[in-house]
PDB file of C-alpha atoms in Angstrom:
ATOM      1  CA  MET A   9     -17.748  26.773  -3.497  1.00 56.00           C
ATOM      2  CA  ILE A  10     -16.154  23.398  -3.945  1.00 58.00           C
ATOM      3  CA  ASN A  11     -12.442  23.095  -2.956  1.00 52.00           C
ATOM      4  CA  SER A  12     -10.756  20.952  -5.633  1.00 52.00           C
ATOM      5  CA  ASN A  13      -7.191  21.069  -4.248  1.00 57.00           C
ATOM      6  CA  PRO A  14      -5.946  17.543  -3.413  1.00 59.00           C
ATOM      7  CA  VAL A  15      -6.182  16.437   0.063  1.00 68.00           C
ATOM      8  CA  HIS A  16      -2.679  14.833   0.173  1.00 73.00           C
ATOM      9  CA  ASP A  17       0.315  16.660  -1.283  1.00 79.00           C
ATOM     10  CA  GLN A  18       2.591  13.779  -1.308  1.00 85.00           C
ATOM     11  CA  LYS A  19       4.305  12.555  -4.589  1.00 87.00           C
ATOM     12  CA  TYR A  20       2.876   8.979  -4.651  1.00 88.00           C
ATOM     13  CA  CYS A  21      -0.020   6.913  -3.630  1.00 88.00           C
ATOM     14  CA  TYR A  22       0.562   3.217  -2.905  1.00 89.00           C
ATOM     15  CA  PHE A  23      -2.047   0.495  -2.722  1.00 87.00           C
ATOM     16  CA  ILE A  24      -1.238  -2.341  -0.618  1.00 89.00           C
ATOM     17  CA  GLU A  25      -3.701  -5.319  -1.020  1.00 88.00           C
ATOM     18  CA  LEU A  26      -3.167  -8.740   0.438  1.00 86.00           C
ATOM     19  CA  THR A  27      -4.177 -11.488  -1.701  1.00 81.00           C
ATOM     20  CA  GLY A  28      -4.257 -14.292   0.990  1.00 73.00           C
ATOM     21  CA  ASP A  29      -7.343 -15.030   3.023  1.00 70.00           C
ATOM     22  CA  ARG A  30      -5.994 -13.868   6.300  1.00 72.00           C
ATOM     23  CA  GLN A  31      -7.597 -10.770   7.885  1.00 72.00           C
ATOM     24  CA  THR A  32      -5.140  -8.769   9.805  1.00 78.00           C
ATOM     25  CA  GLU A  33      -4.548  -5.116  10.771  1.00 80.00           C
ATOM     26  CA  LEU A  34      -1.140  -4.163   9.503  1.00 82.00           C
ATOM     27  CA  LEU A  35      -1.322  -0.602  10.693  1.00 85.00           C
ATOM     28  CA  SER A  36      -1.329  -1.683  14.315  1.00 85.00           C
ATOM     29  CA  ALA A  37       2.192  -3.033  13.671  1.00 83.00           C
ATOM     30  CA  LEU A  38       3.721  -0.096  12.299  1.00 91.00           C
ATOM     31  CA  THR A  39       7.373   0.854  13.661  1.00 93.00           C
ATOM     32  CA  PRO A  40       7.981   4.535  14.081  1.00 94.00           C
ATOM     33  CA  ALA A  41      10.171   4.517  10.911  1.00 93.00           C
ATOM     34  CA  GLU A  42       7.336   3.011   8.878  1.00 93.00           C
ATOM     35  CA  ALA A  43       4.586   5.254  10.504  1.00 94.00           C
ATOM     36  CA  ALA A  44       6.775   8.147   9.350  1.00 95.00           C
ATOM     37  CA  LEU A  45       6.881   7.189   5.589  1.00 95.00           C
ATOM     38  CA  GLY A  46       3.434   9.058   5.212  1.00 94.00           C
ATOM     39  CA  ASP A  47      -0.159   9.011   5.624  1.00 93.00           C
ATOM     40  CA  TRP A  48      -1.448   5.245   6.139  1.00 94.00           C
ATOM     41  CA  GLU A  49      -5.056   4.576   5.750  1.00 91.00           C
ATOM     42  CA  ARG A  50      -7.345   1.418   5.667  1.00 90.00           C
ATOM     43  CA  VAL A  51      -9.534   1.151   2.529  1.00 89.00           C
ATOM     44  CA  TYR A  52     -12.677  -0.410   3.938  1.00 86.00           C
ATOM     45  CA  ALA A  53     -14.489  -0.611   0.564  1.00 82.00           C
ATOM     46  CA  ALA A  54     -12.009  -3.152  -0.801  1.00 79.00           C
ATOM     47  CA  LYS A  55     -13.056  -6.928  -0.794  1.00 82.00           C
ATOM     48  CA  LEU A  56      -9.365  -7.974   0.127  1.00 83.00           C
ATOM     49  CA  PRO A  57      -7.630  -6.415   3.184  1.00 86.00           C
ATOM     50  CA  THR A  58      -6.196  -3.135   1.459  1.00 89.00           C
ATOM     51  CA  TRP A  59      -4.326  -0.016   2.701  1.00 91.00           C
ATOM     52  CA  ARG A  60      -3.331   3.096   0.954  1.00 91.00           C
ATOM     53  CA  LEU A  61      -0.019   4.984   1.784  1.00 93.00           C
ATOM     54  CA  TRP A  62       0.508   8.423   0.639  1.00 93.00           C
ATOM     55  CA  THR A  63       4.218   9.237   0.646  1.00 92.00           C
ATOM     56  CA  ASP A  64       7.131  10.881  -0.959  1.00 91.00           C
ATOM     57  CA  ALA A  65       9.276   7.788  -0.451  1.00 91.00           C
ATOM     58  CA  ASN A  66      10.465   5.805  -3.505  1.00 88.00           C
ATOM     59  CA  ALA A  67       9.168   2.421  -4.518  1.00 85.00           C
ATOM     60  CA  ASP A  68      12.192   0.505  -3.094  1.00 87.00           C
ATOM     61  CA  THR A  69      11.725   2.109   0.340  1.00 91.00           C
ATOM     62  CA  VAL A  70       7.869   1.224   0.274  1.00 90.00           C
ATOM     63  CA  ARG A  71       8.560  -2.294  -0.892  1.00 88.00           C
ATOM     64  CA  TYR A  72      11.016  -2.848   1.973  1.00 89.00           C
ATOM     65  CA  ALA A  73       8.587  -1.540   4.406  1.00 92.00           C
ATOM     66  CA  VAL A  74       5.750  -3.630   3.230  1.00 89.00           C
ATOM     67  CA  THR A  75       7.905  -6.723   3.079  1.00 87.00           C
ATOM     68  CA  HIS A  76       8.718  -6.358   6.768  1.00 89.00           C
ATOM     69  CA  LEU A  77       5.267  -5.459   7.838  1.00 89.00           C
ATOM     70  CA  ILE A  78       3.972  -8.551   6.222  1.00 87.00           C
ATOM     71  CA  ALA A  79       6.792 -10.749   7.722  1.00 87.00           C
ATOM     72  CA  ARG A  80       5.823  -9.429  11.248  1.00 87.00           C
ATOM     73  CA  HIS A  81       2.241 -10.784  10.801  1.00 85.00           C
ATOM     74  CA  GLY A  82       3.706 -14.203   9.453  1.00 85.00           C
ATOM     75  CA  LEU A  83       2.057 -13.842   6.069  1.00 82.00           C
ATOM     76  CA  PRO A  84       3.851 -15.295   2.819  1.00 78.00           C
ATOM     77  CA  GLN A  85       6.244 -12.549   1.503  1.00 72.00           C
ATOM     78  CA  ASN A  86       4.751 -12.764  -2.072  1.00 73.00           C
ATOM     79  CA  ASP A  87       1.043 -12.717  -1.093  1.00 79.00           C
ATOM     80  CA  TYR A  88       0.305  -9.044  -1.792  1.00 84.00           C
ATOM     81  CA  TRP A  89      -0.179  -6.665  -4.592  1.00 86.00           C
ATOM     82  CA  LEU A  90       1.588  -3.300  -4.429  1.00 86.00           C
ATOM     83  CA  ILE A  91       0.287  -0.563  -7.004  1.00 85.00           C
ATOM     84  CA  GLN A  92       1.926   2.854  -7.388  1.00 85.00           C
ATOM     85  CA  TYR A  93      -0.140   6.027  -8.409  1.00 84.00           C
ATOM     86  CA  GLU A  94       1.409   9.488  -9.148  1.00 77.00           C
ATOM     87  CA  GLY A  95      -0.255  11.695  -6.654  1.00 65.00           C
ATOM     88  CA  ASP A  96      -3.899  11.947  -7.001  1.00 63.00           C
ATOM     89  CA  ASN A  97      -3.975  10.587 -10.564  1.00 62.00           C
ATOM     90  CA  HIS A  98      -5.256   7.190 -10.244  1.00 61.00           C
ATOM     91  CA  ARG A  99      -5.664   6.587 -14.160  1.00 65.00           C
ATOM     92  CA  HIS A 100      -2.197   5.025 -14.678  1.00 63.00           C
ATOM     93  CA  PRO A 101      -1.053   2.766 -12.026  1.00 68.00           C
ATOM     94  CA  LYS A 102       2.217   0.904 -12.047  1.00 67.00           C
ATOM     95  CA  MET A 103       2.388  -2.643 -10.620  1.00 64.00           C
ATOM     96  CA  LEU A 104       5.445  -2.896  -8.347  1.00 63.00           C
ATOM     97  CA  HIS A 105       4.798  -6.467  -6.996  1.00 58.00           C
ATOM     98  CA  PRO A 106       2.989  -8.543  -9.684  1.00 50.00           C
ATOM     99  CA  GLN A 107       3.491 -12.017  -8.148  1.00 46.00           C
ATOM    100  CA  PHE A 108       0.098 -13.557  -7.347  1.00 41.00           C
ATOM    101  CA  HIS A 109      -0.314 -16.836  -5.350  1.00 37.00           C
ATOM    102  CA  THR A 110       3.055 -18.348  -6.450  1.00 35.00           C
ATOM    103  CA  ARG A 111       3.567 -20.412  -3.451  1.00 34.00           C
TER     104      ARG A 111
END
């Protein structure tokens, strides 16, 4: 029998995709507070460096955490996409950080 229950029960799923050409491992630089936001996972199938965060935190909290995470790696602050999905529903994303290569 197939279990169709969602794997994650958090309210939101965020995709964080770097748009620059720097390969980096953001998850190695998580502070305890950032790690506690939810379940972070690397998306290896993506062409650009991409991470998925399952969390109940609101968009401002996630944007704040991502901005500081990127700053610690010395990446341009606007050099990423941040996309929010409602739980497991990946059909209607919200773009939370639309700037793209504005430097």
